[in-house]
Coordinates of C-alpha atoms in Angstrom, one line a residue:
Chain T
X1 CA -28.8 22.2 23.4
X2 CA -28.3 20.8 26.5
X3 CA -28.4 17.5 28.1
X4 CA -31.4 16.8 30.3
X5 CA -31.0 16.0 33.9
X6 CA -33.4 12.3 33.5
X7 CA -31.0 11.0 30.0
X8 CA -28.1 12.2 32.4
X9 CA -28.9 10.3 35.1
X10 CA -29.9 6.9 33.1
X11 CA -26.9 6.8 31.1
X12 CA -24.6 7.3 34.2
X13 CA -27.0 5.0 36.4
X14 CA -26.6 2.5 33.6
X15 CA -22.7 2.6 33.2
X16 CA -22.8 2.6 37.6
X17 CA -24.6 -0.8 37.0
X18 CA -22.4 -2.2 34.4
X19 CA -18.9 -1.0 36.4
X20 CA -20.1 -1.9 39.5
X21 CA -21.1 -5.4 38.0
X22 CA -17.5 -5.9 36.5
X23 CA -15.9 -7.0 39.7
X24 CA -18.4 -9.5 40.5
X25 CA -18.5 -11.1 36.6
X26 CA -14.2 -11.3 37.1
X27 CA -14.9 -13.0 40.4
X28 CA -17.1 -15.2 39.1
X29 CA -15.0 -15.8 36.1
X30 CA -11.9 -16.8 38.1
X31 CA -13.9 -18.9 39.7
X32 CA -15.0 -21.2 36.9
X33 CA -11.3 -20.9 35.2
X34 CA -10.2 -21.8 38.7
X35 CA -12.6 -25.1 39.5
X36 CA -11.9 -25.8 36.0
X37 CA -8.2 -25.5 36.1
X38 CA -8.0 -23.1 33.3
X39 CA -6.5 -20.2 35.1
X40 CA -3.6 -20.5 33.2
Chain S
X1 CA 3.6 26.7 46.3
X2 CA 4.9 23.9 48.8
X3 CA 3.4 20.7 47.6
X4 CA 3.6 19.3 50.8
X5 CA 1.0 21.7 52.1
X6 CA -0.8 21.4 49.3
X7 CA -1.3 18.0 49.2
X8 CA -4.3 16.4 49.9
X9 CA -3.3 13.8 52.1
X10 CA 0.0 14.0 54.1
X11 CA 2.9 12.3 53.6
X12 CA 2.6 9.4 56.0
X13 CA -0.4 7.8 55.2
X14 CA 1.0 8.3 51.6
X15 CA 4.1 6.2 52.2
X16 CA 2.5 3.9 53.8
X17 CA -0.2 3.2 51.5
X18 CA 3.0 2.5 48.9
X19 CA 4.5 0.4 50.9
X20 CA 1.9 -1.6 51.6
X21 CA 1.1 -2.6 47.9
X22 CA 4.5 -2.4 47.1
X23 CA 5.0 -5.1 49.5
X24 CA 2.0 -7.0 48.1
X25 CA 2.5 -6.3 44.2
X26 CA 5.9 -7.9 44.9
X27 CA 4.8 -11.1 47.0
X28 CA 1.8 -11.6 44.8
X29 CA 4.5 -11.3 41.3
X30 CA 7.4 -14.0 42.9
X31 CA 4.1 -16.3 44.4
X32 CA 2.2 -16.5 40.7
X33 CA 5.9 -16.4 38.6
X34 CA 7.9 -18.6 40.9
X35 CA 8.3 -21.6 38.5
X36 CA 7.8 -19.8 35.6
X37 CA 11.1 -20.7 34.5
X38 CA 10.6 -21.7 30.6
X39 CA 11.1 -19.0 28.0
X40 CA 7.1 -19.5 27.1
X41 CA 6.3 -19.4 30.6
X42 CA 8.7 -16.5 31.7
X43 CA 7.3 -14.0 28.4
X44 CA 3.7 -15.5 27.6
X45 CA 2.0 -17.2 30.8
X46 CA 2.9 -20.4 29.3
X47 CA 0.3 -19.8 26.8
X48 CA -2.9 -20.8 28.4
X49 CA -4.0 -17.7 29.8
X50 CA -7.8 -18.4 30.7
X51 CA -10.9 -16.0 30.3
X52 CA -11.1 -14.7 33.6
X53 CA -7.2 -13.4 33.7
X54 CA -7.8 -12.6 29.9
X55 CA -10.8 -10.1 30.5
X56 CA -9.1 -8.3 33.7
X57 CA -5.7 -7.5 32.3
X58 CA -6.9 -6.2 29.3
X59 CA -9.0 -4.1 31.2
X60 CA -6.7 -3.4 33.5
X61 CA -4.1 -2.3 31.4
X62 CA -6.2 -0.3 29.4
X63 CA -7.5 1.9 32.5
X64 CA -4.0 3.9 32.4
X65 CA -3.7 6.5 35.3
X66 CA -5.2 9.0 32.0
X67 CA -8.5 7.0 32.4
X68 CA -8.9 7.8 36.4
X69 CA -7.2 10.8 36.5
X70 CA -7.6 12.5 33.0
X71 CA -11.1 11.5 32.3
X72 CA -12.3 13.9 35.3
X73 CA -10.3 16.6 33.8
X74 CA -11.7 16.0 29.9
X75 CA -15.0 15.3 31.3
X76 CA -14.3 19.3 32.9
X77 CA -12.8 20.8 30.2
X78 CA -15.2 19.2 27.4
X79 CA -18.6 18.2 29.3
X80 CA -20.6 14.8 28.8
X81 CA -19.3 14.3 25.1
X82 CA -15.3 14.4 27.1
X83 CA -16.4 11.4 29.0
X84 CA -18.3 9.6 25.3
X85 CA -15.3 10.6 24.2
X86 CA -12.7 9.0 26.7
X87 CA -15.2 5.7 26.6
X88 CA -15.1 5.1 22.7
X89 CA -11.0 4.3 23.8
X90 CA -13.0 1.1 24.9
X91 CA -13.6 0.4 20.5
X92 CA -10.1 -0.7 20.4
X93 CA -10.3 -3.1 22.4
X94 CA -13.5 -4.6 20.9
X95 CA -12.1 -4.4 17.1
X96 CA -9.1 -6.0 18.4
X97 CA -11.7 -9.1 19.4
X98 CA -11.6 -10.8 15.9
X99 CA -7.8 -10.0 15.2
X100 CA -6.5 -12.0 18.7
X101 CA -8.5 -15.0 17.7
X102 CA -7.0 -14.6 13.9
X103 CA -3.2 -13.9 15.4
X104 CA -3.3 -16.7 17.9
X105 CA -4.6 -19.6 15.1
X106 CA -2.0 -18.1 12.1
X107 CA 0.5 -17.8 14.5
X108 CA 0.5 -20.4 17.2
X109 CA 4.8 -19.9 18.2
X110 CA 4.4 -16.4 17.3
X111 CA 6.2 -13.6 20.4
X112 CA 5.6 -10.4 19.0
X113 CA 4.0 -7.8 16.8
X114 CA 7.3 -7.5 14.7
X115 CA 7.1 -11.3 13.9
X116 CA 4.0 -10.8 12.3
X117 CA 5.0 -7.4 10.4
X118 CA 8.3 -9.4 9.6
X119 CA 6.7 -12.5 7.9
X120 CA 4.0 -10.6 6.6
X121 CA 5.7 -8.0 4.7
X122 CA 9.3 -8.1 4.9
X123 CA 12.2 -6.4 6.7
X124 CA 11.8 -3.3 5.2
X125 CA 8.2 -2.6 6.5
X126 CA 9.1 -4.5 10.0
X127 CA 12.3 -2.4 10.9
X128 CA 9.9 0.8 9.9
X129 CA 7.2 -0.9 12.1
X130 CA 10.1 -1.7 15.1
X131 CA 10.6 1.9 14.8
X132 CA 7.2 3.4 15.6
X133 CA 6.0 0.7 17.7
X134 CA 9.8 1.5 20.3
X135 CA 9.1 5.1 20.1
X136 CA 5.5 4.7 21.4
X137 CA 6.5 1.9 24.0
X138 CA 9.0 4.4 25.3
X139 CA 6.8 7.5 25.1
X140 CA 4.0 5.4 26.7
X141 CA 6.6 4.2 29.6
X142 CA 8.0 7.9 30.2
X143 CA 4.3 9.3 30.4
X144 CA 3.6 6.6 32.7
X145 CA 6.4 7.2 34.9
X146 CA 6.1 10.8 35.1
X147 CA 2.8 10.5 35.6
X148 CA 3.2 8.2 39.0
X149 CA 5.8 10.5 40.2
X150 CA 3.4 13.7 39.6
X151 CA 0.3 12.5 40.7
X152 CA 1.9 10.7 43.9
X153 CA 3.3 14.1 44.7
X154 CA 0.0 15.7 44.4
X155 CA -1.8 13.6 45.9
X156 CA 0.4 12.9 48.9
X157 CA 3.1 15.6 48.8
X158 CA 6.1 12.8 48.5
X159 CA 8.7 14.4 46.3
X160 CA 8.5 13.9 42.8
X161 CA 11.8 12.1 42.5
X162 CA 10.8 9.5 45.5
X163 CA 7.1 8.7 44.0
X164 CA 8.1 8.1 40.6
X165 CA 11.2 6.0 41.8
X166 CA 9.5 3.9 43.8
X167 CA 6.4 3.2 41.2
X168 CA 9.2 2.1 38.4
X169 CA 11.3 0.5 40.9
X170 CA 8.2 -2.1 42.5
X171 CA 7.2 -2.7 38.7
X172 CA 10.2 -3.5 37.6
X173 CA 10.8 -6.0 40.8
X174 CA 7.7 -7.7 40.2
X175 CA 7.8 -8.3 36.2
X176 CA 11.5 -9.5 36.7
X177 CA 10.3 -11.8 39.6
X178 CA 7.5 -13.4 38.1
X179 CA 7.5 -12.3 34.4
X180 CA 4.2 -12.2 32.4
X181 CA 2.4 -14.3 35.1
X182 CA 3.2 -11.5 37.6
X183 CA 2.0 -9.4 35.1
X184 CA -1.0 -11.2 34.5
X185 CA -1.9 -11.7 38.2
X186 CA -1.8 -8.8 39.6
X187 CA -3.9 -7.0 36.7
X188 CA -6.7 -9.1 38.2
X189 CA -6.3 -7.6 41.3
X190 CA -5.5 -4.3 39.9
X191 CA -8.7 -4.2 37.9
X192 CA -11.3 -5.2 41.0
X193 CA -9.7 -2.3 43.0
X194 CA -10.2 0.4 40.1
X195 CA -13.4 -0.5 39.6
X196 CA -14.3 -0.7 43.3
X197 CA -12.7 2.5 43.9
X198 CA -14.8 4.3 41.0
X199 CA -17.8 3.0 41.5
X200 CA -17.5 3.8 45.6
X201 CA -17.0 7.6 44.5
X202 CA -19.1 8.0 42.1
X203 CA -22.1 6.1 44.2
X204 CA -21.2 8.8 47.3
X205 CA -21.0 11.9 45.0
X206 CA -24.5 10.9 43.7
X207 CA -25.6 10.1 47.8
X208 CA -24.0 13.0 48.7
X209 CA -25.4 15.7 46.2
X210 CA -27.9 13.9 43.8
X211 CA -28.5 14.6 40.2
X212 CA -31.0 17.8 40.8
X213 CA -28.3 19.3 42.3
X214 CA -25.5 18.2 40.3
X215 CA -27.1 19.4 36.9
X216 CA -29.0 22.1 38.4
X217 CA -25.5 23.7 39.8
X218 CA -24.0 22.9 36.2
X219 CA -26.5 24.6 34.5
X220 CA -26.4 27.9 36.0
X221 CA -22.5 27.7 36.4
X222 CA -20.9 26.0 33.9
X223 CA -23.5 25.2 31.2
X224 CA -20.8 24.2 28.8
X225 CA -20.3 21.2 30.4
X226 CA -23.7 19.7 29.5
X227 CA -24.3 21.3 26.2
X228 CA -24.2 18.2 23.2
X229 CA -23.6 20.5 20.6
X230 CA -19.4 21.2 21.5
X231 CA -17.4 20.6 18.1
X232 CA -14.1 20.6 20.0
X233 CA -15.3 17.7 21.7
X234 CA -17.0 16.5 18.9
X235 CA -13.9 15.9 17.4
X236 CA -11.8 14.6 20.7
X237 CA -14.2 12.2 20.5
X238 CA -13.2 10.8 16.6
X239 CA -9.4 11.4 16.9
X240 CA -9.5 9.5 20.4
X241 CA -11.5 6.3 18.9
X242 CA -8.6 6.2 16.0
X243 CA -5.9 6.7 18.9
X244 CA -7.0 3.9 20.4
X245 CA -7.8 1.3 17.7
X246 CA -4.3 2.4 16.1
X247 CA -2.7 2.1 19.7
X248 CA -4.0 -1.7 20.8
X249 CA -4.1 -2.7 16.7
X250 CA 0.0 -2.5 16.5
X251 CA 1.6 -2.8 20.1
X252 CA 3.0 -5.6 21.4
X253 CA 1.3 -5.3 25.0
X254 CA -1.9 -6.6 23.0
X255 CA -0.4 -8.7 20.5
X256 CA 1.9 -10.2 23.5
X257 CA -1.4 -11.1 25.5
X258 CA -3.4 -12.4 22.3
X259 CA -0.1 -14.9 21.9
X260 CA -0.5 -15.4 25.7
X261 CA -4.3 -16.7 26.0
X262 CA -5.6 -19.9 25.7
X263 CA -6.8 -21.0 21.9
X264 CA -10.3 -19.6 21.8
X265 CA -10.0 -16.9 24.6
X266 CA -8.4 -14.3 22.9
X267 CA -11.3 -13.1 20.5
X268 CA -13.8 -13.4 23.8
X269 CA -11.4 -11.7 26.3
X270 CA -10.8 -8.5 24.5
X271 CA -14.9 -8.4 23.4
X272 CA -15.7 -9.1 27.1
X273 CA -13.0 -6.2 28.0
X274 CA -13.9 -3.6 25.9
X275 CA -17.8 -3.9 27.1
X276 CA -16.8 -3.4 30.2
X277 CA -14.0 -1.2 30.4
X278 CA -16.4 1.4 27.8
X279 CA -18.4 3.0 31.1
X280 CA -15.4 3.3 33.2
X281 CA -14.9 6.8 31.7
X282 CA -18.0 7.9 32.1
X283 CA -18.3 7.0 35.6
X284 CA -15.1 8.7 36.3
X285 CA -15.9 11.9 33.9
X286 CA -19.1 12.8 35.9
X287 CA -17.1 12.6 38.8
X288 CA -16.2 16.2 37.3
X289 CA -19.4 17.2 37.0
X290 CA -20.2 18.2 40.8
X291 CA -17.5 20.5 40.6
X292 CA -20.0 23.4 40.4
X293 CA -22.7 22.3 43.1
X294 CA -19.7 21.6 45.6
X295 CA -18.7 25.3 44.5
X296 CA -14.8 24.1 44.4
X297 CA -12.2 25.8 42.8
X298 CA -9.8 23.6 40.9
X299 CA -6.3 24.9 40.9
X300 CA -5.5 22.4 38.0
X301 CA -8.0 20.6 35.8
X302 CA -6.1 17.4 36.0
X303 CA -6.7 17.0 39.8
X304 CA -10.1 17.7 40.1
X305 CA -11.1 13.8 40.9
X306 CA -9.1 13.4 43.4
X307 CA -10.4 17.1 44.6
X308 CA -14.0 16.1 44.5
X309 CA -13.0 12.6 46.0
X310 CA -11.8 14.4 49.0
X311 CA -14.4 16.6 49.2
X312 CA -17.0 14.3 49.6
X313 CA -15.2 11.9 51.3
X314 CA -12.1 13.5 53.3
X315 CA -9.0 11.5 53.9
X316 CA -10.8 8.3 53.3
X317 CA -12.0 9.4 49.9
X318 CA -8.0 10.5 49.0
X319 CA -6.9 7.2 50.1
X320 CA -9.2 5.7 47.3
X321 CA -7.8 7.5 44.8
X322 CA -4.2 6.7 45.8
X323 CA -4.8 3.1 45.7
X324 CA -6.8 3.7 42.2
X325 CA -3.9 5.7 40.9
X326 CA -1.7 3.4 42.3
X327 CA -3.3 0.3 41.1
X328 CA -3.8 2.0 37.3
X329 CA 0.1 3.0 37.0
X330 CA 1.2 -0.7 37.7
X331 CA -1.4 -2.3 35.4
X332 CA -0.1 -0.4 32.5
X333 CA 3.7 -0.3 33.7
X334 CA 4.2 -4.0 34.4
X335 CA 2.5 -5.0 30.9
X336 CA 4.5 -2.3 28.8
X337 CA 7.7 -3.7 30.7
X338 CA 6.9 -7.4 29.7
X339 CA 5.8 -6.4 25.9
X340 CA 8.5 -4.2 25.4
X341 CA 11.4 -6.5 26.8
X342 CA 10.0 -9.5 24.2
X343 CA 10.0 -6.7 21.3
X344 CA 13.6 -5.6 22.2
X345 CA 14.6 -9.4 22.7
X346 CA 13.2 -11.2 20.4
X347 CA 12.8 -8.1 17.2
X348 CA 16.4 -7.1 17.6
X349 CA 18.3 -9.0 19.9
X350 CA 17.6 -12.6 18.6
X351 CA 16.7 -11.2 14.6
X352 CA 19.3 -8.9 14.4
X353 CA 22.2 -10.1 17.0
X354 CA 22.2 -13.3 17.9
X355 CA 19.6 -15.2 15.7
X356 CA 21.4 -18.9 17.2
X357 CA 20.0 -17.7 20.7
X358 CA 18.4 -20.7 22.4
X359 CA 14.9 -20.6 25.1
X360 CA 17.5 -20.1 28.2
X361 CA 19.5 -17.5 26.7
X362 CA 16.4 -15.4 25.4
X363 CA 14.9 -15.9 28.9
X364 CA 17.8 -14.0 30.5
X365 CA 17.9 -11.4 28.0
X366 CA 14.8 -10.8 29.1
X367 CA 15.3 -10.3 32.5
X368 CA 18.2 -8.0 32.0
X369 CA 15.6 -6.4 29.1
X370 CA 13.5 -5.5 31.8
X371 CA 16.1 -4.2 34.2
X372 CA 17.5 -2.0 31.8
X373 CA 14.2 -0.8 30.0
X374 CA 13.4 1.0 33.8
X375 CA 16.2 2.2 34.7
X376 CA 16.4 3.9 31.1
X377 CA 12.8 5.1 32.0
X378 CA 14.0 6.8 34.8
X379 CA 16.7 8.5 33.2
X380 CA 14.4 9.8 30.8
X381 CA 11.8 10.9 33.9
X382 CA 14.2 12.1 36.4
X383 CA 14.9 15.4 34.5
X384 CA 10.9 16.1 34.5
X385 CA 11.1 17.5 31.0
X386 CA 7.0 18.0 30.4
X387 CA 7.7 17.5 26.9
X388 CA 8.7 14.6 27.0
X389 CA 5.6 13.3 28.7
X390 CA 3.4 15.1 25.7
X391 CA 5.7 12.8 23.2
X392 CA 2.9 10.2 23.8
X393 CA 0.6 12.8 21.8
X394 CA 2.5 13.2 18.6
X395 CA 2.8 9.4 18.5
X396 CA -1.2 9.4 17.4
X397 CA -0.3 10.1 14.1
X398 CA 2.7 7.3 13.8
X399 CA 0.2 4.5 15.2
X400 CA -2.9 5.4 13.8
X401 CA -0.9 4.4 10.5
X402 CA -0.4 1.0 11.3
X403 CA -4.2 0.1 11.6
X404 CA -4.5 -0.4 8.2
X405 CA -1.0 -2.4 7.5
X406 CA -1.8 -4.7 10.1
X407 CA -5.6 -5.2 9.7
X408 CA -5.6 -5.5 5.9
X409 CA -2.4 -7.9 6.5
X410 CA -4.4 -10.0 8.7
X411 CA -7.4 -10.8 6.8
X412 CA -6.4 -10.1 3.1
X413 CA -4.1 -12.4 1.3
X414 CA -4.0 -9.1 -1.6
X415 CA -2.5 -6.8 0.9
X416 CA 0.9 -5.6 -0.4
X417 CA 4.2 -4.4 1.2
X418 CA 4.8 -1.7 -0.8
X419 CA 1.3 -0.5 0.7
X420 CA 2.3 -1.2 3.9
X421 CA 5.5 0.7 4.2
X422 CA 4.0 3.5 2.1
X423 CA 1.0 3.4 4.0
X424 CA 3.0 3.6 7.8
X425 CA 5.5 6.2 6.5
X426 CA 3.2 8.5 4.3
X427 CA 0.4 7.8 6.7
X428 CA 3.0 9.2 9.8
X429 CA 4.2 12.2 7.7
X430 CA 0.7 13.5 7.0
X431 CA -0.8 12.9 10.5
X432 CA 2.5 14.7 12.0
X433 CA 1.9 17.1 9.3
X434 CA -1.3 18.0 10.0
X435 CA -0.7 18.1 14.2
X436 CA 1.0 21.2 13.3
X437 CA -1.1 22.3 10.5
X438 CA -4.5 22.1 11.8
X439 CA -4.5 20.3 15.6
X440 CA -4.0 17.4 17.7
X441 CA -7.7 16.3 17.1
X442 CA -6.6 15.6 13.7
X443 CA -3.5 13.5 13.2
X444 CA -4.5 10.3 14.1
X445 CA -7.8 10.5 11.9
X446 CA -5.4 12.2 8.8
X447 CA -2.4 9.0 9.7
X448 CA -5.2 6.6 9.4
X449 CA -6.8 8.1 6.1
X450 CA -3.8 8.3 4.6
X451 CA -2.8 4.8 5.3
X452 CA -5.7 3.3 4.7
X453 CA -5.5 5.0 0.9
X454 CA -2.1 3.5 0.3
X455 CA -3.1 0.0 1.3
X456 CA -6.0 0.3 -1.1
X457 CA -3.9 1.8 -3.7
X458 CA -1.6 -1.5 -3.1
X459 CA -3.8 -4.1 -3.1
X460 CA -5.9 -2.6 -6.7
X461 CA -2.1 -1.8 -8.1
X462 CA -0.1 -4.8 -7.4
X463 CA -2.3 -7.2 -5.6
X464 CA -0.1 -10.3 -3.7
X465 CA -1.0 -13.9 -3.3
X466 CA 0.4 -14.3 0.8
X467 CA 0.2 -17.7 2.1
X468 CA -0.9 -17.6 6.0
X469 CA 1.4 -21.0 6.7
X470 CA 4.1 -18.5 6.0
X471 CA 3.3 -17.1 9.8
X472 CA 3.7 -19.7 11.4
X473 CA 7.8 -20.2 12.6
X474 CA 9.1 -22.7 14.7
X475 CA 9.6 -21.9 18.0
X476 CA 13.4 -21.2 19.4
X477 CA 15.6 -24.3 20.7
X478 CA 14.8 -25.6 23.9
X479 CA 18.6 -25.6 24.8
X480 CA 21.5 -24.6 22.3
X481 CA 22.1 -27.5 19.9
X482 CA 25.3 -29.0 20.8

């Protein structure tokens, strides 16, 4: 039983999405923290 | 075989690529340490680590130089259930959610893991604890080490020696510099260039070749790698999940960090972290997977991502890798450096030595902690003994053994010591027991069985009546009392 090429390419599509999104949710995180003056 | 010439990028651009990073990763550790003078602020951040520099070094120091590099090479050797697998690693993290809230309101002054297992349960079960949780922060450091010298070598054909000297040697500049805040710091940096770098290869391998192709060319070649029905990998993919929750549930680089954040981040942080460290290794698994439509031989199955990277994208592609590889060493380096130097300090130096130490003397025990916890990482790593590297494995069993000690020791008043030290040393026999007997793919599952039994057994047996104010100690002297 194989994996199909379509459940191959949403599942890695989705996890593409949710990495490439990381980066962007830190930034934006750091941010807030920062105008906040929570950073540490 | 010359590594030089086999390298895929030459020796230059390697060198400088260090050096550049170097150069930052040591600017960037004095700039965020440099008045991090304080015992609290030197170890801990000061403890008010926000969300932001909560979720990235978790993240960052769980993406180890295994989850770039090794992922590719699991995700080749045990298809799409490899790279599940590899991302279930990302459950520890999560489960450790509730238990850095819990640890940071019981234990408000609290430095390590061996504080907790002290008050908890006694000296008995925390010098059995000290012992496994040393063994695997020395194991984890050497594997690291090695691994920076190996992979720079590979990757840029700078001798072993020089690569793995100069990754311990910049880490060990930086923590001492700047202490946890350096730490801290430059895991946020460390963590957007990972995930950049993945993402920009993965994106061009799926540009470059599409899916069709990619699972077309799998499926004629190497069919294996897309077949759901593997029990080998079936089984990675339990063992791995216990390896993890048993590695992040007792070491002090979490526990460390959970003291570290600000009241309320901890629980948050690590959630936030583990959702989104869980598809790193799937992204960087199917890396592997174009293996067969590029028709590429791979010499060794552990370099076969930065093989593909180059592939696709020549020199450039390479480069990313470096700086991944680069960036993933130091995450996990710097943060076992700080964790481990508290544990050494404060578990046996200040409960075993010198328990009248004040904040200022602790704070340059620590410093030296750290210088000599490197160099005795490269004593251990300049020999390039392979074994020594695999020692990391065997320690599955040993840590998987501690997830029920500590997790029944958090929650349950009932939990007993006699379960605990049963459970971590029966739990450690049988896991190491069955390595041999059976496999790696089963000693952390049989450590954590095991365990788990005894803790039961100890809290139906001889159930105790522990009262959580007891885990909360006063913090040391600011200055020696005169």
């Amino acid at each position: 039983m194989t994996i199909s090429v379509g459940l191959l390419g949403t599942l890695v599509t989705i996890c593409l999405i949710i990495v490439a999104a990381a980066p962007v949710l830190l930034l934006i995180l750091w941010l807030r923290d920062w105008k906040r003056k929570s950073l540490w | 075989m010359n590594a030089v010439t086999d390298a895929i990028l030459n020796p230059a651009i390697g060198w400088s690529v260090l050096a550049g990073f170097s150069v930052l990763w040591v600017f960037l550790g004095w700039y965020w340490g440099r008045n991090a003078d304080a015992l609290d602020d030197y170890v801990l951040a000061g403890r008010r680590v926000g969300l932001a520099l909560g979720v990235a070094t978790a993240m960052a120091t769980w993406v180890t130089s295994n989850t770039t590099m090794a992922a590719p090479q699991i995700a080749l050797q045990m298809g799409v259930w490899g790279m599940f697998g590899y991302s279930l690693g990302a459950v520890g993290l999560m489960m450790f959610a509730p238990l850095a809230g819990r640890i940071r309101r019981l234990m408000p002054g609290g430095y390590t893991s061996g504080d907790f297992v002290r008050l908890r349960y006694g000296k008995t079960a925390w010098r059995v604890f000290l012992v496994i949780s040393l063994c695997y922060s020395l194991g984890w450091l050497v594997s690291m080490g090695m691994a920076g010298g190996v992979l720079i070598n590979a990757l840029t054909g700078i001798p072993y020696h020089y690569g793995m000297t100069v990754i311990l040697a910049i880490c060990v500049s930086y923590t001492l510099l700047g202490g946890f805040r350096a730490v801290i710091g430059t895991d946020f940096v460390q963590a957007v260039l990972i995930l950049v770098g993945v993402v920009l290869i993965a994106v061009l391998a799926i540009g470059n070749i599409g899916f069709e192709a990619i699972h077309s060319a799998a499926l004629e070649r190497r069919p294996e790698l897309l077949n759901l029905l593997m029990p080998a990998a079936i089984m990675f993919l339990f063992n791995n999940l216990l390896f993890g929750v048993g590695e992040i549930f007792h070491s002090n680089v979490w526990w460390s960090r959970a003291f570290s954040f600000r009241e309320g981040v901890g629980g948050k942080a690590y959630l936030l972290a583990g959702l989104l460290w869980a598809p790193i290794p799937i992204v960087a698994g199917f890396i592997a997977l174009p293996v067969p439509a590029l028709g590429l031989n791979v010499p060794a199955a552990d370099m076969v991502g930065p093989l593909v990277a180059a592939n696709i994208l020549g020199a450039t592609g390479a480069v990313l890798v470096l700086i991944m590889v680069f960036s993933a060493l130091s995450s996990s380096l710097d943060s076992l450096l700080a964790a481990t130097s508290i544990l050494v300090v404060e578990d046996i130096y200040r409960r075993h030595i010198n328990p009248a130490a004040d904040a200022p003397t602790l704070r340059r025990a620590t410093s030296r902690v750290i210088v000599g916890l490197g160099l005795l990482t490269w004593m251990l790593c300049a020999p390039r003994i392979a074994t020594l590297a695999e020692l990391l494995y065997f320690t599955g069993a040993f840590v998987a053994s501690t997830i029920w000690p500590i997790a029944a020791g958090l929650f349950l008043r009932r939990a007993n010591t006699a379960g605990a030290i049963t459970g971590m040393v029966v739990g450690s026999a049988a896991g190491l027991y069955s390595y041999f007997a059976i496999g790696f793919y089963v000693a952390a599952l049989v450590g954590a069985a095991v365990s788990m039994l005894c803790v039961i057994i100890g809290i139906i047996a001889a159930p105790a009546s522990f009262e959580w104010r007891l885990l909360s100690e006063p913090e040391p002297a600011k200055e020696h009392a005169a």
